[in-house]
Short mmCIF file of C-alpha atoms in Angstrom, two decimals:
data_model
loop_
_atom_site.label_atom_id
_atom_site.label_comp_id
_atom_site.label_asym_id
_atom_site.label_seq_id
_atom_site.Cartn_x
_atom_site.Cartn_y
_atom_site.Cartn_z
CA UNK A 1 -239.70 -158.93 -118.16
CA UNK A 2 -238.53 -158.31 -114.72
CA UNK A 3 -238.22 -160.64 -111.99
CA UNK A 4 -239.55 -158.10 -109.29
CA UNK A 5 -242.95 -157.85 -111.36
CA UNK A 6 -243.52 -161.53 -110.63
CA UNK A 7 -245.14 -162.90 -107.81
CA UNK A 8 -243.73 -164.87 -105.53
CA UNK A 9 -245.76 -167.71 -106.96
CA UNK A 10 -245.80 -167.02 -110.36
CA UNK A 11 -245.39 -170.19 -112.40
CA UNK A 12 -242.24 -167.94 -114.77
CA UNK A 13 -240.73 -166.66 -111.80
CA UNK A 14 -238.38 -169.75 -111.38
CA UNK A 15 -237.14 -169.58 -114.76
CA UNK A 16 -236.58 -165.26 -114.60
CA UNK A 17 -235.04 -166.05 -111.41
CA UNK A 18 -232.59 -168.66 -113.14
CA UNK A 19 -231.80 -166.55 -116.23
CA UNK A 20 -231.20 -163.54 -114.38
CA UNK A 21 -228.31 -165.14 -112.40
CA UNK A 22 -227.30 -167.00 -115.39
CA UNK A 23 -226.81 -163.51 -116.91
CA UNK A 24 -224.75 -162.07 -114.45
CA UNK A 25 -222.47 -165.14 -113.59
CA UNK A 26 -219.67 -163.54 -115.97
CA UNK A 27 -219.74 -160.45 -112.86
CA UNK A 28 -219.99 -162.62 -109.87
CA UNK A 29 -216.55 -164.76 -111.37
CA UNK A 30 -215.29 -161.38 -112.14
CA UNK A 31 -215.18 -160.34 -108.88
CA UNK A 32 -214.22 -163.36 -107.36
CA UNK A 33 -210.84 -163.08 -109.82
CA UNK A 34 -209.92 -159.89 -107.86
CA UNK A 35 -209.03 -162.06 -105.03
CA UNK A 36 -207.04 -164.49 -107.07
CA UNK A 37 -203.79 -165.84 -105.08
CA UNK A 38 -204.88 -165.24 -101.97
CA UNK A 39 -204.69 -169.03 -101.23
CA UNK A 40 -207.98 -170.13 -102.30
CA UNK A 41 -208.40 -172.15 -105.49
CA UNK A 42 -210.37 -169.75 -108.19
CA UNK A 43 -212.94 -172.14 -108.42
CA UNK A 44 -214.07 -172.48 -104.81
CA UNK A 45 -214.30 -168.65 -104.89
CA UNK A 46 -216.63 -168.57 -107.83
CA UNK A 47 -219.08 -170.85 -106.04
CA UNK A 48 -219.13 -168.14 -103.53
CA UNK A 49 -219.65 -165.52 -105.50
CA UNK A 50 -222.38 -167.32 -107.11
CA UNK A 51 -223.76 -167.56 -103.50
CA UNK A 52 -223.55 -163.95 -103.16
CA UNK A 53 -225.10 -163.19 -106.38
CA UNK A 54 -228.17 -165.30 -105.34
CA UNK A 55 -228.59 -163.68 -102.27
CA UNK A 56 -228.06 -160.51 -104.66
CA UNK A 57 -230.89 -161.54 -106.89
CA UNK A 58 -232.80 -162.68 -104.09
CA UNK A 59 -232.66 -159.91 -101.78
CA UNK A 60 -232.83 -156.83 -104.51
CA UNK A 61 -235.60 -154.45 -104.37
CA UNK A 62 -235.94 -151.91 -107.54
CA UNK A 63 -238.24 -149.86 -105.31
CA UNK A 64 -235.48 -148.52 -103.97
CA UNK A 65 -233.95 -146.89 -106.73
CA UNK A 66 -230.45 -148.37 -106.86
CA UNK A 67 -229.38 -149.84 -109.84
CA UNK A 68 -229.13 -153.65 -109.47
CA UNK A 69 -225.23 -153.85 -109.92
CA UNK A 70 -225.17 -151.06 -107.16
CA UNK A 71 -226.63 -153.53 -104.74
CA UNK A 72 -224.96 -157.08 -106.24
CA UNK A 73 -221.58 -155.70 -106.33
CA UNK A 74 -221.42 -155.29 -102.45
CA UNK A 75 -223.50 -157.95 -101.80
CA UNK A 76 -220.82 -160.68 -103.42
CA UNK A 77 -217.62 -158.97 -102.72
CA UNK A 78 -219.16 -159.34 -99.00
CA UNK A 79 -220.20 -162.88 -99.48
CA UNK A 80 -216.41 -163.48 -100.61
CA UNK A 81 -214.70 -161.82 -97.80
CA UNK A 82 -217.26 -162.87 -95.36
CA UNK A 83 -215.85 -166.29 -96.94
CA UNK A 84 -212.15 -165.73 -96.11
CA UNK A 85 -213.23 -164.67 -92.67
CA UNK A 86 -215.33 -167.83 -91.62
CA UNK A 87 -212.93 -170.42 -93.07
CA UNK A 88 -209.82 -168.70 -92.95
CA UNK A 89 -208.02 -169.99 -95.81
CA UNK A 90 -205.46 -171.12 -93.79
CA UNK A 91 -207.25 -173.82 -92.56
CA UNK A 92 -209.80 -174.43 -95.41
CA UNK A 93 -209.03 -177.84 -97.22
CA UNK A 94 -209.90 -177.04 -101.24
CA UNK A 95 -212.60 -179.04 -102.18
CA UNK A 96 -210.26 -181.44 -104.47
CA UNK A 97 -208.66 -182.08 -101.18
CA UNK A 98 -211.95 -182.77 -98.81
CA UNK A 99 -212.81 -185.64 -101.30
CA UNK A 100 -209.57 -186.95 -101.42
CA UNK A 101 -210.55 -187.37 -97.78
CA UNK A 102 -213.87 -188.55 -97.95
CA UNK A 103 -212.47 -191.05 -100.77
CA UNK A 104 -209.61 -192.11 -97.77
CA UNK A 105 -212.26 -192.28 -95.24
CA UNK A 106 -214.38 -194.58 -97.13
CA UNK A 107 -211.77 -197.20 -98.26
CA UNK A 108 -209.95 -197.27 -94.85
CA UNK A 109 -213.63 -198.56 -93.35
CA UNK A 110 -213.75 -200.97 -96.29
CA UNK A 111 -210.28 -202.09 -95.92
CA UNK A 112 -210.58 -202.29 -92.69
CA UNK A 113 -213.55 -204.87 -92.57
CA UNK A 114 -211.58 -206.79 -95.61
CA UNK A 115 -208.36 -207.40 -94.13
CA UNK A 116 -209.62 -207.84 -90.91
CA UNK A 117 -207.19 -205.56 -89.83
CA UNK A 118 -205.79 -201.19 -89.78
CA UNK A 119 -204.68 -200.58 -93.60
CA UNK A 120 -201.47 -199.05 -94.61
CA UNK A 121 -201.06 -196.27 -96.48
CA UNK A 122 -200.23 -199.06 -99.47
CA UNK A 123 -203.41 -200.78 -98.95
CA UNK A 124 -204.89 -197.52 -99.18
CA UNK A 125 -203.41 -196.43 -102.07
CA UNK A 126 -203.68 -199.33 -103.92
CA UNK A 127 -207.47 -199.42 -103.46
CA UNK A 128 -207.85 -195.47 -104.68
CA UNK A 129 -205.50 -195.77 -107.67
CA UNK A 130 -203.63 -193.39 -106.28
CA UNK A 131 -200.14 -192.76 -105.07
CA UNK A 132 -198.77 -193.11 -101.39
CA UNK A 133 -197.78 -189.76 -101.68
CA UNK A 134 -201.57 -188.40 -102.40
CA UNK A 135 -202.97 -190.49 -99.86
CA UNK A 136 -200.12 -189.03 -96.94
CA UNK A 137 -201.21 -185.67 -98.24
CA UNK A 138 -204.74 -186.41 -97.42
CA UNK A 139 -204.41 -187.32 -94.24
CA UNK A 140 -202.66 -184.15 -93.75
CA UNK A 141 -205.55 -182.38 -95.11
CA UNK A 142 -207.89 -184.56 -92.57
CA UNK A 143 -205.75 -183.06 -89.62
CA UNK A 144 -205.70 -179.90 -90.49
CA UNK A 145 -208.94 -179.59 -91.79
CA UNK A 146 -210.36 -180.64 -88.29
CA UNK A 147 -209.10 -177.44 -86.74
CA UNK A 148 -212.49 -176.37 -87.78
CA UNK A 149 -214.79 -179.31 -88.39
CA UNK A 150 -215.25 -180.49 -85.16
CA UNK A 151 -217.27 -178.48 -83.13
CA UNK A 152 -218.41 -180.57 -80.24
CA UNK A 153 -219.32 -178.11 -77.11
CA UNK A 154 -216.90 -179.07 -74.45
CA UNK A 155 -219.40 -178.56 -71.89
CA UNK A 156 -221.96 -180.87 -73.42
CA UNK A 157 -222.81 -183.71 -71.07
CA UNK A 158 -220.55 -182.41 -68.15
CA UNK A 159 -220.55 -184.76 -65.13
CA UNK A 160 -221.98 -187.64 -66.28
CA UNK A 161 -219.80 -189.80 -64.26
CA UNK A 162 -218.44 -191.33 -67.22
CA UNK A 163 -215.87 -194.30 -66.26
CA UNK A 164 -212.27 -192.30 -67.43
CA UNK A 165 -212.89 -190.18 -64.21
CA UNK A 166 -213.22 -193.31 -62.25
CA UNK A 167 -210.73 -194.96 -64.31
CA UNK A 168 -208.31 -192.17 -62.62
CA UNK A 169 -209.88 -192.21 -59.05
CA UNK A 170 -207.92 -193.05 -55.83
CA UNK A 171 -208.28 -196.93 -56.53
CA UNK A 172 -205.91 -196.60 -59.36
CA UNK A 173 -202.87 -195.57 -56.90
CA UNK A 174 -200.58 -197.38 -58.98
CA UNK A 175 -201.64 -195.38 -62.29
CA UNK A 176 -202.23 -191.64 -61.55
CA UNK A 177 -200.60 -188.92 -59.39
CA UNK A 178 -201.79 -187.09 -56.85
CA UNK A 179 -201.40 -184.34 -58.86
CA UNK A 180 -203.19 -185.98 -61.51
CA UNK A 181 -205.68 -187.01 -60.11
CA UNK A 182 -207.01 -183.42 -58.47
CA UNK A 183 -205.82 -181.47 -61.97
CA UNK A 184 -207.09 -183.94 -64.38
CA UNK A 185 -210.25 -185.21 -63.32
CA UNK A 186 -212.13 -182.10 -63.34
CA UNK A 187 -210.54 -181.78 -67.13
CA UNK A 188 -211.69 -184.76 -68.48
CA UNK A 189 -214.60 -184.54 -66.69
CA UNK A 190 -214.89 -181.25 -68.88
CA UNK A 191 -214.64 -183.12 -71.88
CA UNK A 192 -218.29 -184.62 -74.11
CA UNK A 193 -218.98 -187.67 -73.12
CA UNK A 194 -217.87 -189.07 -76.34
CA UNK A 195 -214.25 -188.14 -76.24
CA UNK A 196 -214.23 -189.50 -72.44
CA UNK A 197 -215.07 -192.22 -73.69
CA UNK A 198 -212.91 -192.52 -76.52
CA UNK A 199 -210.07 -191.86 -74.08
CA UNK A 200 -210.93 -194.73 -71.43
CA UNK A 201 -211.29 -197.04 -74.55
CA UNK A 202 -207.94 -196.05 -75.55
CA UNK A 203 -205.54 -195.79 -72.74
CA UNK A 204 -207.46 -198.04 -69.80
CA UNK A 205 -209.18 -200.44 -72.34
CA UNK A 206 -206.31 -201.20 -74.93
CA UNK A 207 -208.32 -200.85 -77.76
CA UNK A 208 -206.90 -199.08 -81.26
CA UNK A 209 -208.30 -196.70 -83.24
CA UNK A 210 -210.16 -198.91 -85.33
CA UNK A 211 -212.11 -201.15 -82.72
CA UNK A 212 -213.01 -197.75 -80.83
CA UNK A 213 -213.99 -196.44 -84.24
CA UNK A 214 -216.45 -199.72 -84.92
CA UNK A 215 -218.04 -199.47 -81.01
CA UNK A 216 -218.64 -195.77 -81.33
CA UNK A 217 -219.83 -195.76 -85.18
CA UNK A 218 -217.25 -193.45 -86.45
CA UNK A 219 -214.71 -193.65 -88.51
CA UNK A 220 -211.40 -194.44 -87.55
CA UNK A 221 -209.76 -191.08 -88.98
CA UNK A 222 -212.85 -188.86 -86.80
CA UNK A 223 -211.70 -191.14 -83.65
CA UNK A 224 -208.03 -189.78 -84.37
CA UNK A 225 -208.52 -186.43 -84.76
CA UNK A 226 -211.07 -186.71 -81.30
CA UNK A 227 -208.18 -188.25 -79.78
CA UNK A 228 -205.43 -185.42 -80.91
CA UNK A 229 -207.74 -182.76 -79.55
CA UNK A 230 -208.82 -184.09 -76.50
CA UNK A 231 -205.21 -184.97 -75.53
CA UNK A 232 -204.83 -181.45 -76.70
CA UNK A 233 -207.29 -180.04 -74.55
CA UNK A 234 -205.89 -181.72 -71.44
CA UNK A 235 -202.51 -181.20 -72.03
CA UNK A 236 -203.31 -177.34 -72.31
CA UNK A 237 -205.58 -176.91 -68.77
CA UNK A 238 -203.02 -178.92 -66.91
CA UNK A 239 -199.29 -177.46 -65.71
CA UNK A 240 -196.70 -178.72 -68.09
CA UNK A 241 -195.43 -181.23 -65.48
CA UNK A 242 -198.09 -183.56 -65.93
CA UNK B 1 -181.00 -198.32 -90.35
CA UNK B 2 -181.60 -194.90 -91.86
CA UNK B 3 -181.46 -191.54 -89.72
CA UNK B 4 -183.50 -188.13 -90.51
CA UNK B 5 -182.81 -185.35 -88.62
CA UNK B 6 -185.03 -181.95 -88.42
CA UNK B 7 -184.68 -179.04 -86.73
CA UNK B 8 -187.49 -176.49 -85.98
CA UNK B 9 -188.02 -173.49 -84.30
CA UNK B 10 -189.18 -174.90 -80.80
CA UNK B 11 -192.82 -173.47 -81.41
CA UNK B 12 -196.06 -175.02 -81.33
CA UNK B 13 -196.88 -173.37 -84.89
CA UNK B 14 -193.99 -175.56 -86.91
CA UNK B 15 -195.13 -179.03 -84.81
CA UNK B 16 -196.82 -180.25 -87.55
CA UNK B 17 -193.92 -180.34 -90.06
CA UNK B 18 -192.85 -182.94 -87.45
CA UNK B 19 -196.08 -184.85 -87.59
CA UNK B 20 -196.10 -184.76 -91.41
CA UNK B 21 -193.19 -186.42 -91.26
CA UNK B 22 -193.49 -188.74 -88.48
CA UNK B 23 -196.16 -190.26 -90.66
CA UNK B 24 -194.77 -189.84 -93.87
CA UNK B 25 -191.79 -192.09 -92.49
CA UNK B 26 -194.40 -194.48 -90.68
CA UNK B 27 -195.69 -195.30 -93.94
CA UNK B 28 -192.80 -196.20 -95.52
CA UNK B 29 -192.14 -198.86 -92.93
CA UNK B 30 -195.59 -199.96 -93.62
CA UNK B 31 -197.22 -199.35 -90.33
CA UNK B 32 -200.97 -199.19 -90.32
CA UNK B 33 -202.72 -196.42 -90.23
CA UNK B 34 -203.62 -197.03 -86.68
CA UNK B 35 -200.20 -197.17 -85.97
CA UNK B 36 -199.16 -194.23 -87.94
CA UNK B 37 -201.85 -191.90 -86.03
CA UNK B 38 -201.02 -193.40 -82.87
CA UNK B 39 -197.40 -191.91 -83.34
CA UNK B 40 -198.36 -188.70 -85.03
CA UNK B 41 -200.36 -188.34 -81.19
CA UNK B 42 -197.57 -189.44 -79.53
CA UNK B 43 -195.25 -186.99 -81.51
CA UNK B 44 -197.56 -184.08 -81.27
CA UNK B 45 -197.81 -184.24 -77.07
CA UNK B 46 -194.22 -185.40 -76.68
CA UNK B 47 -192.66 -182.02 -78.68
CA UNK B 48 -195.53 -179.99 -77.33
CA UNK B 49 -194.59 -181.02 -73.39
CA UNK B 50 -190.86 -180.01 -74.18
CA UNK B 51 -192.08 -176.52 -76.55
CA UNK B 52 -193.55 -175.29 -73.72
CA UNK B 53 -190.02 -176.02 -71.37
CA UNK B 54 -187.54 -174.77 -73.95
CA UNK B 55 -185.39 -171.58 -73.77
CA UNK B 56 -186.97 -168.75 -75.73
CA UNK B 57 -185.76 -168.45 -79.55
CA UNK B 58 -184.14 -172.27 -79.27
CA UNK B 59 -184.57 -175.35 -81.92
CA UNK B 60 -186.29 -178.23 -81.21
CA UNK B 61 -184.31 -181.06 -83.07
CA UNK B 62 -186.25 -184.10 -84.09
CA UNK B 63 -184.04 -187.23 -84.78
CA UNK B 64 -185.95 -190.27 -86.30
CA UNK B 65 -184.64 -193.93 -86.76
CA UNK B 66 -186.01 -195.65 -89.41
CA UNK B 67 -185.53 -199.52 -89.07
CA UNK B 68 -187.01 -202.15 -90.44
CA UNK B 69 -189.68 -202.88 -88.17
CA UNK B 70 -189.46 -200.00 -85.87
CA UNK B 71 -189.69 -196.08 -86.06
CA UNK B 72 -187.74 -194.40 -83.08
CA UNK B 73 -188.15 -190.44 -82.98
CA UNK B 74 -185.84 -188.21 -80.50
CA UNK B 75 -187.10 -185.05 -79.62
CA UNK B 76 -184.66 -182.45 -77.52
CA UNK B 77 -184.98 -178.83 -76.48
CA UNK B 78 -182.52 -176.66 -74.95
CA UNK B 79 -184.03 -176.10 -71.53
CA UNK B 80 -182.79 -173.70 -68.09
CA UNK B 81 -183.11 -175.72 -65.11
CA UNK B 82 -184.81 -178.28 -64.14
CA UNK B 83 -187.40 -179.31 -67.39
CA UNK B 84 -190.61 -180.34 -66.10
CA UNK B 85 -190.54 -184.09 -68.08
CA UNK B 86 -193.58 -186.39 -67.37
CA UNK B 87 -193.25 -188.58 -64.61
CA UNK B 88 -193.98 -192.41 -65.20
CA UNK B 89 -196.77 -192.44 -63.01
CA UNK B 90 -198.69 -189.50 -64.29
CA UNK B 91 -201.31 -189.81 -67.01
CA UNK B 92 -199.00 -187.77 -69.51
CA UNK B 93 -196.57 -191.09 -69.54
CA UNK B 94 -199.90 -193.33 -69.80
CA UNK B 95 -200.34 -191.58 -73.24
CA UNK B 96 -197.11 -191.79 -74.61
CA UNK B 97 -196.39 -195.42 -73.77
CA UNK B 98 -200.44 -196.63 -74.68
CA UNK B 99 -199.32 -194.61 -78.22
CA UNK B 100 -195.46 -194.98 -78.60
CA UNK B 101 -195.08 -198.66 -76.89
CA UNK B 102 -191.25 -197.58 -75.69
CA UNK B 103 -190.78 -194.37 -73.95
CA UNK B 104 -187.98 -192.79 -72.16
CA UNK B 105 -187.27 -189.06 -70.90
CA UNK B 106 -184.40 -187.67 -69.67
CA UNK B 107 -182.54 -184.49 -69.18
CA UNK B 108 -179.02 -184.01 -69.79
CA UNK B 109 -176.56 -181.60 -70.30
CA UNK B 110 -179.23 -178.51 -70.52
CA UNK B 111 -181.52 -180.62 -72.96
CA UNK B 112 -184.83 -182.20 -71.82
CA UNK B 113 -185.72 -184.81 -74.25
CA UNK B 114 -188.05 -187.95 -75.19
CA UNK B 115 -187.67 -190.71 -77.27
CA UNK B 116 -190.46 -192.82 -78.61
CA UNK B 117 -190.25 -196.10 -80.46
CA UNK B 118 -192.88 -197.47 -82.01
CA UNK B 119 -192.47 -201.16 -83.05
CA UNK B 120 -194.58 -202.97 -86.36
CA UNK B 121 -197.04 -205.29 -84.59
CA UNK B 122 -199.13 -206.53 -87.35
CA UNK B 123 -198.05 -208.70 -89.71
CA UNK B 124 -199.44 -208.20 -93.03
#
């Protein structure tokens, strides 16, 4: 039987469909092997193949006379590179790693709500089973993985007025510059509305990481890592002597 | 009282040995983990304001002292001239002391540096 001789809505087509991939798995994790050691774990690179060999299965046409391994081959070894390009292993956290987070995530909001109070990195690993060591390592992985995961438009909200800007206007004398306030102003007023408010929470309302994180409903790692790059975005539009 | 010293390549690209270890030391004093990220901030903007001030191809050397109840890390560069260190009026110095809790700057015999110490507040 052959999967192009099915319609779209034919009740076998499903099942082809299925078999058909199942049958040329063995290729796609073939191919992803030729890119063993290049810093992404063997498994994460066979899911993408798969990907690729769906959209090989998916998007193959006999009518036009190419053989079907013709068109998949391509078709995955793009999917793979196309991989390595987007995330950049560099800064791609293997999956093992981005549930560690989520795992560290999840019992530091528990913990937190429990004691009453931040965790330490006992607490935490205590309540995961797991060793100090592991948990340090993923809130490494957190960091670095942010690099990428937050994508928040910096223009998004601009000029709302929000009350950092006014936090740093002229009836603060005592706080900011002159200098500061004409160079950073405009920056933070640059910033989403979110991380301005994060920042005013943080430096003019004395509040940690974790009581931001409750009043803005995120967690208290994603309020870090807001922090880190807003500070980050500041510190690179304003002259070092700020 | 235990010392650690590091020394890096005064480049943005080796900063975050230096934060991996600012809160790898945090935790052993048991800080929270608002604490510890607090720090790893205050780390990451105090070596980044004296990266971009030192003398091309220098070290940045990162001395931390691990007390009891307090983590105290000393970054220097090698600078030329006058080092552009944050003023304790400007919002740079805001940050560092709202993160750090003790901050001083200085800049002495052709090094600018900063020291931040971070104290264990809560008891637990």
């Amino acid at each position: 039987m052959r999967l192009a001789d099915l319609p779209e809505q034919h009740p076998d087509r499903a099942r082809v469909r299925e078999r058909v991939i199942e049958l040329c798995l063995p290729l796609a994790e073939h191919l992803a092997g030729r890119f063993r050691n290049r810093g992404e774990p063997h498994d994460d690179l066979c899911q993408v193949a798969a990907i690729g060999l769906i959209k090989a299965v998916d998007g193959y046409d006999p009518a036009r006379g190419v053989a079907f391994s013709s068109y998949a081959i391509p078709t995955i070894v793009g999917e793979i590179k196309r991989h390595y390009r987007d995330k950049g292993w560099s800064v791609r956290v293997p999956r093992a790693l981005q549930e560690l987070k989520l795992d560290i995530t999840k019992a530091v909001s528990e913990l937190t709500q429990k004691l009453q109070r931040s965790p330490t990195v006992t607490d935490i690993a205590r309540r995961l089973g797991r060793s100090e060591e592991d948990v340090l390592t993923g809130l490494d992985a957190a960091n670095a993985y942010s690099a990428m995961s937050l994508n928040a438009p910096a223009s998004e909200q601009q000029g709302s007025g929000t009350a950092v800007v006014d936090l740093l206007g002229e009836h603060d004398a005592g706080m900011a510059s002159v200098e500061d306030r004409a160079t950073l102003r405009p920056l933070i007023a640059q910033l989403p509305e979110r991380e301005q408010r994060i920042i005013a929470l943080r430096f003019f309302g004395n509040l940690t990481q974790s009581e931001i994180a409750e009043k803005i409903g995120i967690s208290q790692m994603h309020v870090s890592r807001l922090l880190t790059r807003s500070l980050r975005q500041l510190r690179e539009g304003v002259p070092a002597d700020h | 009282m235990d010392i650690v010293v590091l020394r890096v390549p005064a480049d943005g690209a080796y900063l975050s040995v230096l934060r991996t270890a600012t809160a790898g030391l945090a935790a052993r004093l048991q800080f929270t983990l608002d604490e510890i990220e607090d720090l790893r901030i205050a780390v990451d903007e105090a070596c980044a304001m004296l990266v971009a001030d030192a003398l091309p191809g220098t070290d940045l050397s990162c001395r931390f002292t691990v007390e009891e109840d307090a983590l105290t890390v000393a970054v220097s560069v090698p600078v030329d001239g006058a080092p552009r260190l944050p003023g304790t009026q400007t919002f740079a110095w805001k940050v560092l002391t709202a993160l750090a809790g003790e901050v001083h700057a200085e800049h002495e015999s052709g090094h600018a540096a900063i020291r931040l110490t971070k104290r264990r507040r809560e008891a637990h």
